[in-house]
mmCIF file of C-alpha atoms in Angstrom:
data_model
loop_
_atom_site.group_PDB
_atom_site.id
_atom_site.type_symbol
_atom_site.label_atom_id
_atom_site.label_comp_id
_atom_site.label_asym_id
_atom_site.label_seq_id
_atom_site.Cartn_x
_atom_site.Cartn_y
_atom_site.Cartn_z
ATOM 1 C CA MET W 281 110.855 69.359 143.575
ATOM 2 C CA ASN W 282 112.642 70.496 140.413
ATOM 3 C CA ASN W 283 111.556 74.074 139.484
ATOM 4 C CA GLN W 284 113.969 74.357 136.572
ATOM 5 C CA PRO W 285 111.322 74.070 133.766
ATOM 6 C CA HIS W 286 109.165 76.662 135.508
ATOM 7 C CA ARG W 287 112.114 79.049 135.820
ATOM 8 C CA ILE W 288 112.986 78.603 132.139
ATOM 9 C CA GLN W 289 109.375 79.368 131.180
ATOM 10 C CA LEU W 290 109.374 82.542 133.312
ATOM 11 C CA LEU W 291 112.696 83.645 131.820
ATOM 12 C CA ALA W 292 111.426 83.080 128.288
ATOM 13 C CA SER W 293 108.280 85.084 129.009
ATOM 14 C CA ALA W 294 110.327 87.948 130.447
ATOM 15 C CA LEU W 295 112.569 87.987 127.394
ATOM 16 C CA LEU W 296 109.568 88.109 125.048
ATOM 17 C CA VAL W 297 108.069 91.048 126.963
ATOM 18 C CA SER W 298 111.402 92.864 126.965
ATOM 19 C CA ALA W 299 111.835 92.344 123.214
ATOM 20 C CA ALA W 300 108.341 93.610 122.519
ATOM 21 C CA LEU W 301 108.912 96.740 124.612
ATOM 22 C CA SER W 302 112.261 97.374 122.944
ATOM 23 C CA SER W 303 110.742 97.004 119.468
ATOM 24 C CA HIS W 304 107.981 99.442 120.397
ATOM 25 C CA ALA W 305 110.516 101.972 121.703
ATOM 26 C CA ILE W 306 112.611 101.716 118.566
ATOM 27 C CA ALA W 307 109.548 102.073 116.335
ATOM 28 C CA ASP W 308 108.578 105.256 118.191
ATOM 29 C CA THR W 309 111.909 106.856 117.262
ATOM 30 C CA LYS W 310 111.638 106.084 113.546
ATOM 31 C CA PRO W 311 109.688 108.000 110.924
ATOM 32 C CA ASN W 312 106.284 106.700 109.937
ATOM 33 C CA ARG W 313 106.970 104.036 107.327
ATOM 34 C CA GLY W 314 103.626 104.346 105.604
ATOM 35 C CA SER W 315 100.582 102.099 105.806
ATOM 36 C CA PRO W 316 97.871 100.828 103.474
ATOM 37 C CA GLN W 317 95.385 103.434 104.731
ATOM 38 C CA ASP W 318 94.479 106.266 102.393
ATOM 39 C CA ASP W 319 96.646 109.336 102.979
ATOM 40 C CA LYS W 320 93.570 111.479 103.628
ATOM 41 C CA SER W 321 92.901 109.569 106.861
ATOM 42 C CA ARG W 322 96.228 110.488 108.495
ATOM 43 C CA GLY W 323 94.796 112.634 111.244
ATOM 44 C CA GLY W 324 93.232 114.985 108.727
ATOM 45 C CA VAL W 325 96.560 116.677 107.957
ATOM 46 C CA CYS W 326 96.136 115.986 104.247
ATOM 47 C CA SER W 327 92.353 116.149 103.991
ATOM 48 C CA ASN W 328 92.390 119.356 101.909
ATOM 49 C CA LEU W 329 94.940 118.035 99.410
ATOM 50 C CA PRO W 330 94.850 115.506 96.557
ATOM 51 C CA SER W 331 94.888 111.838 97.435
ATOM 52 C CA TYR W 332 97.483 109.481 96.001
ATOM 53 C CA ALA W 333 95.012 108.385 93.294
ATOM 54 C CA GLN W 334 94.241 111.977 92.301
ATOM 55 C CA LEU W 335 97.916 112.895 92.139
ATOM 56 C CA LYS W 336 98.716 109.808 90.066
ATOM 57 C CA THR W 337 95.933 110.575 87.592
ATOM 58 C CA ALA W 338 96.978 114.219 87.231
ATOM 59 C CA LEU W 339 100.620 113.194 86.791
ATOM 60 C CA LEU W 340 99.868 110.708 84.027
ATOM 61 C CA SER W 341 97.771 113.309 82.218
ATOM 62 C CA ALA W 342 100.477 115.975 82.509
ATOM 63 C CA VAL W 343 103.289 113.686 81.341
ATOM 64 C CA GLY W 344 101.167 112.627 78.388
ATOM 65 C CA SER W 345 100.458 116.204 77.297
ATOM 66 C CA GLU W 346 103.939 117.708 77.775
ATOM 67 C CA SER W 347 106.694 116.772 75.326
ATOM 68 C CA SER W 348 109.426 119.266 76.227
ATOM 69 C CA GLY W 349 112.746 118.113 77.614
ATOM 70 C CA PHE W 350 113.657 114.487 76.999
ATOM 71 C CA ASN W 351 110.107 113.191 77.453
ATOM 72 C CA LEU W 352 111.095 111.094 80.473
ATOM 73 C CA GLN W 353 108.980 109.595 83.247
ATOM 74 C CA MET W 354 108.442 111.641 86.395
ATOM 75 C CA TRP W 355 108.112 111.652 90.182
ATOM 76 C CA ALA W 356 105.559 113.860 91.936
ATOM 77 C CA THR W 357 105.220 114.764 95.619
ATOM 78 C CA VAL W 358 102.605 116.816 97.459
ATOM 79 C CA VAL W 359 103.204 118.387 100.881
ATOM 80 C CA ASN W 360 100.815 120.248 103.144
ATOM 81 C CA ARG W 361 101.384 123.713 104.580
ATOM 82 C CA ASP W 362 103.457 122.239 107.415
ATOM 83 C CA GLY W 363 105.735 120.436 104.968
ATOM 84 C CA VAL W 364 104.282 117.009 105.734
ATOM 85 C CA VAL W 365 104.384 114.680 102.734
ATOM 86 C CA CYS W 366 100.833 113.742 101.746
ATOM 87 C CA ALA W 367 101.348 111.749 98.536
ATOM 88 C CA VAL W 368 104.141 110.472 96.285
ATOM 89 C CA ALA W 369 103.584 109.009 92.805
ATOM 90 C CA PHE W 370 105.492 108.100 89.663
ATOM 91 C CA SER W 371 104.368 108.025 86.051
ATOM 92 C CA GLY W 372 106.288 105.041 84.665
ATOM 93 C CA ALA W 373 105.582 101.330 84.700
ATOM 94 C CA ASP W 374 107.485 100.807 87.960
ATOM 95 C CA ARG W 375 109.697 102.706 90.394
ATOM 96 C CA GLY W 376 112.780 102.102 88.244
ATOM 97 C CA ALA W 377 111.311 103.786 85.152
ATOM 98 C CA GLN W 378 112.198 107.239 86.537
ATOM 99 C CA TRP W 379 115.519 108.498 87.866
ATOM 100 C CA PRO W 380 115.605 107.076 91.428
ATOM 101 C CA GLY W 381 117.242 110.250 92.725
ATOM 102 C CA SER W 382 114.346 112.340 91.480
ATOM 103 C CA ARG W 383 111.952 110.990 94.100
ATOM 104 C CA VAL W 384 113.632 112.960 96.876
ATOM 105 C CA ILE W 385 114.226 115.933 94.559
ATOM 106 C CA SER W 386 110.482 116.110 93.858
ATOM 107 C CA ALA W 387 109.869 116.208 97.611
ATOM 108 C CA GLN W 388 112.531 118.910 98.049
ATOM 109 C CA LYS W 389 110.863 121.019 95.384
ATOM 110 C CA ALA W 390 107.457 120.662 97.010
ATOM 111 C CA ASN W 391 108.937 121.616 100.375
ATOM 112 C CA THR W 392 110.725 124.632 98.856
ATOM 113 C CA ALA W 393 107.695 126.024 97.040
ATOM 114 C CA ASN W 394 105.647 125.654 100.204
ATOM 115 C CA ALA W 395 108.325 127.060 102.512
ATOM 116 C CA PHE W 396 108.949 130.191 100.445
ATOM 117 C CA SER W 397 105.432 131.031 99.290
ATOM 118 C CA LEU W 398 102.933 133.127 101.207
ATOM 119 C CA PRO W 399 99.145 133.534 101.155
ATOM 120 C CA GLY W 400 99.579 136.588 98.938
ATOM 121 C CA LEU W 401 102.770 135.773 97.014
ATOM 122 C CA ALA W 402 103.766 132.542 95.260
ATOM 123 C CA LEU W 403 107.381 131.694 94.479
ATOM 124 C CA SER W 404 108.050 128.688 92.295
ATOM 125 C CA THR W 405 111.362 126.886 92.662
ATOM 126 C CA ALA W 406 112.261 128.143 89.161
ATOM 127 C CA ASN W 407 111.873 131.731 90.381
ATOM 128 C CA LEU W 408 114.597 131.151 92.975
ATOM 129 C CA TYR W 409 117.337 129.966 90.607
ATOM 130 C CA SER W 410 119.024 133.302 89.929
ATOM 131 C CA ALA W 411 118.644 134.643 93.454
ATOM 132 C CA VAL W 412 120.693 131.851 95.019
ATOM 133 C CA GLN W 413 123.645 131.897 92.593
ATOM 134 C CA GLY W 414 127.113 132.940 93.681
ATOM 135 C CA THR W 415 129.263 135.445 91.819
ATOM 136 C CA SER W 416 130.237 134.713 88.222
ATOM 137 C CA GLY W 417 131.341 136.495 85.065
ATOM 138 C CA ALA W 418 127.716 136.807 83.970
ATOM 139 C CA ASN W 419 126.515 137.875 87.406
ATOM 140 C CA PRO W 420 129.413 139.563 89.223
ATOM 141 C CA LEU W 421 127.280 140.541 92.211
ATOM 142 C CA GLY W 422 125.832 137.081 92.722
ATOM 143 C CA GLY W 423 122.306 136.470 93.963
ATOM 144 C CA SER W 424 120.537 138.292 96.771
ATOM 145 C CA LEU W 425 119.476 134.981 98.341
ATOM 146 C CA TYR W 426 122.811 133.193 97.950
ATOM 147 C CA GLY W 427 123.017 130.364 100.483
ATOM 148 C CA LEU W 428 119.291 129.696 100.621
ATOM 149 C CA GLN W 429 119.866 126.299 99.013
ATOM 150 C CA PHE W 430 121.936 125.232 102.024
ATOM 151 C CA SER W 431 119.190 125.945 104.548
ATOM 152 C CA ASN W 432 116.458 123.553 105.688
ATOM 153 C CA PRO W 433 118.267 120.286 104.850
ATOM 154 C CA VAL W 434 116.487 117.071 103.915
ATOM 155 C CA ASP W 435 115.832 114.635 106.763
ATOM 156 C CA PRO W 436 117.739 111.554 105.514
ATOM 157 C CA ALA W 437 115.747 109.165 107.719
ATOM 158 C CA VAL W 438 112.555 110.293 105.995
ATOM 159 C CA ALA W 439 114.117 110.463 102.535
ATOM 160 C CA TYR W 440 115.750 107.038 102.547
ATOM 161 C CA GLY W 441 113.992 105.036 105.257
ATOM 162 C CA GLY W 442 111.396 102.328 104.872
ATOM 163 C CA ASN W 443 110.780 99.570 102.390
ATOM 164 C CA PRO W 444 111.971 100.519 98.864
ATOM 165 C CA ALA W 445 109.207 98.380 97.388
ATOM 166 C CA LEU W 446 106.679 100.913 98.705
ATOM 167 C CA VAL W 447 108.162 104.059 97.154
ATOM 168 C CA GLY W 448 105.784 105.839 94.844
ATOM 169 C CA THR W 449 102.757 103.971 96.194
ATOM 170 C CA HIS W 450 100.031 105.221 98.525
ATOM 171 C CA ALA W 451 102.187 103.826 101.352
ATOM 172 C CA ASP W 452 105.420 105.558 100.325
ATOM 173 C CA PRO W 453 107.623 105.786 103.454
ATOM 174 C CA MET W 454 107.860 109.597 103.150
ATOM 175 C CA VAL W 455 104.095 109.988 103.539
ATOM 176 C CA GLY W 456 103.116 111.385 106.925
ATOM 177 C CA ASN W 457 106.581 112.811 107.598
ATOM 178 C CA ARG W 458 108.280 116.182 107.113
ATOM 179 C CA ILE W 459 110.936 115.845 104.418
ATOM 180 C CA GLY W 460 112.636 119.266 104.452
ATOM 181 C CA GLY W 461 115.073 120.263 101.726
ATOM 182 C CA VAL W 462 115.541 123.232 99.401
ATOM 183 C CA ASN W 463 115.781 122.916 95.627
ATOM 184 C CA VAL W 464 116.117 125.946 93.383
ATOM 185 C CA PHE W 465 115.363 124.888 89.835
ATOM 186 C CA GLY W 466 112.068 124.326 88.070
ATOM 187 C CA GLY W 467 109.443 121.866 89.251
ATOM 188 C CA GLY W 468 108.041 123.144 92.556
ATOM 189 C CA LEU W 469 104.779 125.105 92.779
ATOM 190 C CA ALA W 470 102.640 126.303 95.661
ATOM 191 C CA LEU W 471 99.029 125.075 95.768
ATOM 192 C CA TYR W 472 96.138 127.521 96.233
ATOM 193 C CA ASN W 473 92.548 126.318 96.433
ATOM 194 C CA ASN W 474 89.513 127.994 94.863
ATOM 195 C CA SER W 475 89.232 130.312 97.862
ATOM 196 C CA GLY W 476 92.787 131.486 97.293
ATOM 197 C CA VAL W 477 94.060 129.682 100.398
ATOM 198 C CA LEU W 478 97.625 128.383 100.313
ATOM 199 C CA VAL W 479 97.337 124.702 101.259
ATOM 200 C CA GLY W 480 100.756 123.249 100.392
ATOM 201 C CA ALA W 481 102.810 122.560 97.291
ATOM 202 C CA VAL W 482 103.621 120.051 94.573
ATOM 203 C CA GLY W 483 107.074 119.056 93.323
ATOM 204 C CA LEU W 484 108.005 117.296 90.078
ATOM 205 C CA SER W 485 111.330 115.787 89.034
ATOM 206 C CA GLY W 486 112.617 113.418 86.391
ATOM 207 C CA ASP W 487 113.557 115.455 83.317
ATOM 208 C CA THR W 488 115.124 118.836 82.564
ATOM 209 C CA SER W 489 114.283 121.543 85.077
ATOM 210 C CA CYS W 490 112.158 123.304 82.442
ATOM 211 C CA ALA W 491 110.159 120.151 81.682
ATOM 212 C CA ASP W 492 109.772 119.557 85.420
ATOM 213 C CA HIS W 493 108.252 123.017 85.786
ATOM 214 C CA ASN W 494 105.942 122.589 82.806
ATOM 215 C CA ILE W 495 104.666 119.226 84.030
ATOM 216 C CA ALA W 496 104.227 120.510 87.589
ATOM 217 C CA TRP W 497 102.231 123.413 86.145
ATOM 218 C CA ARG W 498 99.930 121.016 84.285
ATOM 219 C CA VAL W 499 99.548 118.787 87.342
ATOM 220 C CA ARG W 500 98.502 121.766 89.467
ATOM 221 C CA ASN W 501 96.104 122.938 86.779
ATOM 222 C CA THR W 502 94.466 119.494 86.560
ATOM 223 C CA LEU W 503 94.163 119.324 90.356
ATOM 224 C CA ASN W 504 92.375 122.715 90.296
ATOM 225 C CA LEU W 505 94.806 124.142 92.856
ATOM 226 C CA ASP W 506 96.192 126.979 90.727
ATOM 227 C CA TYR W 507 94.275 129.976 92.092
ATOM 228 C CA VAL W 508 97.557 131.848 92.422
ATOM 229 C CA PRO W 509 97.199 135.339 93.952
ATOM 230 C CA ALA W 510 100.433 137.011 92.812
ATOM 231 C CA GLY W 511 104.014 136.263 91.867
ATOM 232 C CA VAL W 512 107.244 137.652 90.451
ATOM 233 C CA SER W 513 107.171 136.417 86.844
ATOM 234 C CA GLY W 514 105.782 139.641 85.374
ATOM 235 C CA ASP W 515 103.011 137.626 83.714
ATOM 236 C CA ALA W 516 99.720 138.446 85.440
ATOM 237 C CA ALA W 517 98.071 135.349 83.960
ATOM 238 C CA ARG W 518 100.882 133.084 85.226
ATOM 239 C CA PRO W 519 102.182 134.800 88.378
ATOM 240 C CA ASP W 520 104.717 132.171 89.492
ATOM 241 C CA ASN W 521 105.709 130.990 86.034
ATOM 242 C CA MET W 522 109.286 130.122 85.111
ATOM 243 C CA VAL W 523 111.136 133.011 83.461
ATOM 244 C CA ILE W 524 113.753 131.997 80.859
ATOM 245 C CA ASP W 525 116.144 134.758 79.810
ATOM 246 C CA ASP W 526 115.917 134.297 76.035
ATOM 247 C CA LEU W 527 112.257 133.226 75.837
ATOM 248 C CA ASN W 528 110.096 135.240 78.235
ATOM 249 C CA GLY W 529 112.841 137.109 80.093
ATOM 250 C CA ASP W 530 114.838 140.237 79.328
ATOM 251 C CA SER W 531 117.237 138.522 76.851
ATOM 252 C CA ASN W 532 120.330 140.170 78.324
ATOM 253 C CA GLY W 533 122.422 137.018 78.360
ATOM 254 C CA LYS W 534 122.260 136.698 82.149
ATOM 255 C CA THR W 535 120.105 134.706 84.521
ATOM 256 C CA ASP W 536 119.284 137.658 86.735
ATOM 257 C CA GLY W 537 116.175 138.810 88.510
ATOM 258 C CA TRP W 538 113.852 135.803 88.749
ATOM 259 C CA GLU W 539 115.164 134.016 85.673
ATOM 260 C CA GLN W 540 116.327 130.495 85.024
ATOM 261 C CA PRO W 541 118.500 129.362 82.083
ATOM 262 C CA THR W 542 116.948 127.637 79.114
ATOM 263 C CA CYS W 543 116.973 123.844 78.875
ATOM 264 C CA ALA W 544 117.258 121.294 76.090
ATOM 265 C CA ASN W 545 114.142 120.980 73.933
ATOM 266 C CA THR W 546 112.229 123.506 75.969
ATOM 267 C CA THR W 547 109.180 125.585 75.062
ATOM 268 C CA ASN W 548 108.162 129.133 75.903
ATOM 269 C CA PRO W 549 106.541 129.117 79.371
ATOM 270 C CA THR W 550 103.910 131.579 78.181
ATOM 271 C CA GLY W 551 102.275 128.660 76.367
ATOM 272 C CA LEU W 552 101.248 127.073 79.666
ATOM 273 C CA PRO W 553 97.614 127.358 80.818
ATOM 274 C CA ALA W 554 96.752 130.578 82.628
ATOM 275 C CA ALA W 555 96.308 130.351 86.393
ATOM 276 C CA LYS W 556 92.782 130.662 87.730
ATOM 277 C CA SER W 557 91.363 133.645 89.569
ATOM 278 C CA VAL W 558 89.332 133.647 92.761
ATOM 279 C CA GLY W 559 85.838 134.901 91.992
ATOM 280 C CA PRO W 560 84.268 138.026 93.574
#
């Protein structure tokens, strides 16, 4: 009796099982590539933060009301307190309407603001600019936090993995993963809820660093997550505001302390909405 067809069938079945197991093993080693489910349902890790739709709405409103910088389209990213990306959105007509490189920068800024803010002290990414600079003619001593920008690197598999067609959607491949990264110019702000609890951060990128900060500030304000307890700006109404040397800084011709340099077509940061206060 010829058993050859039966043997071929068994071999084919074994190969199919092996391929399926191998695919499963490979998938387990890769970052979550995103799925159509709402980001709030991802194990509850983002349940206290804005959804993709809420972030998108706040971003469009902020871009529409802020005209500083070059008036470009923007990327926005929200992370939770553990640095897990909860939502990514863009303001333009499609993913190519904003600088492609700014998607990851927005995530870096969110990670930075979250990583270096505390329940009682908020540091925006703009606040860190001067502190991380090396020595120069204007600042011969350099910054007290020089080198910070080289810590906590971005995870490239999270930053660049997945289907590019999904970036900036509710299924952006970064969502559900920890991005890492440190960015030390304007655009990253910690998020505090109406109980004063630090719940994560938002990052904006796509224009000048000053415009990024201003738009991030308006996004946070719209999301009602700006109950900021304290900061280093010297402005009690805007504790983690950007400080620009010749606008709301000390005008000494240096970017020292918590200052950042001015940008093209910028506005005085004191014109931004005041942060909210936690009630008694």
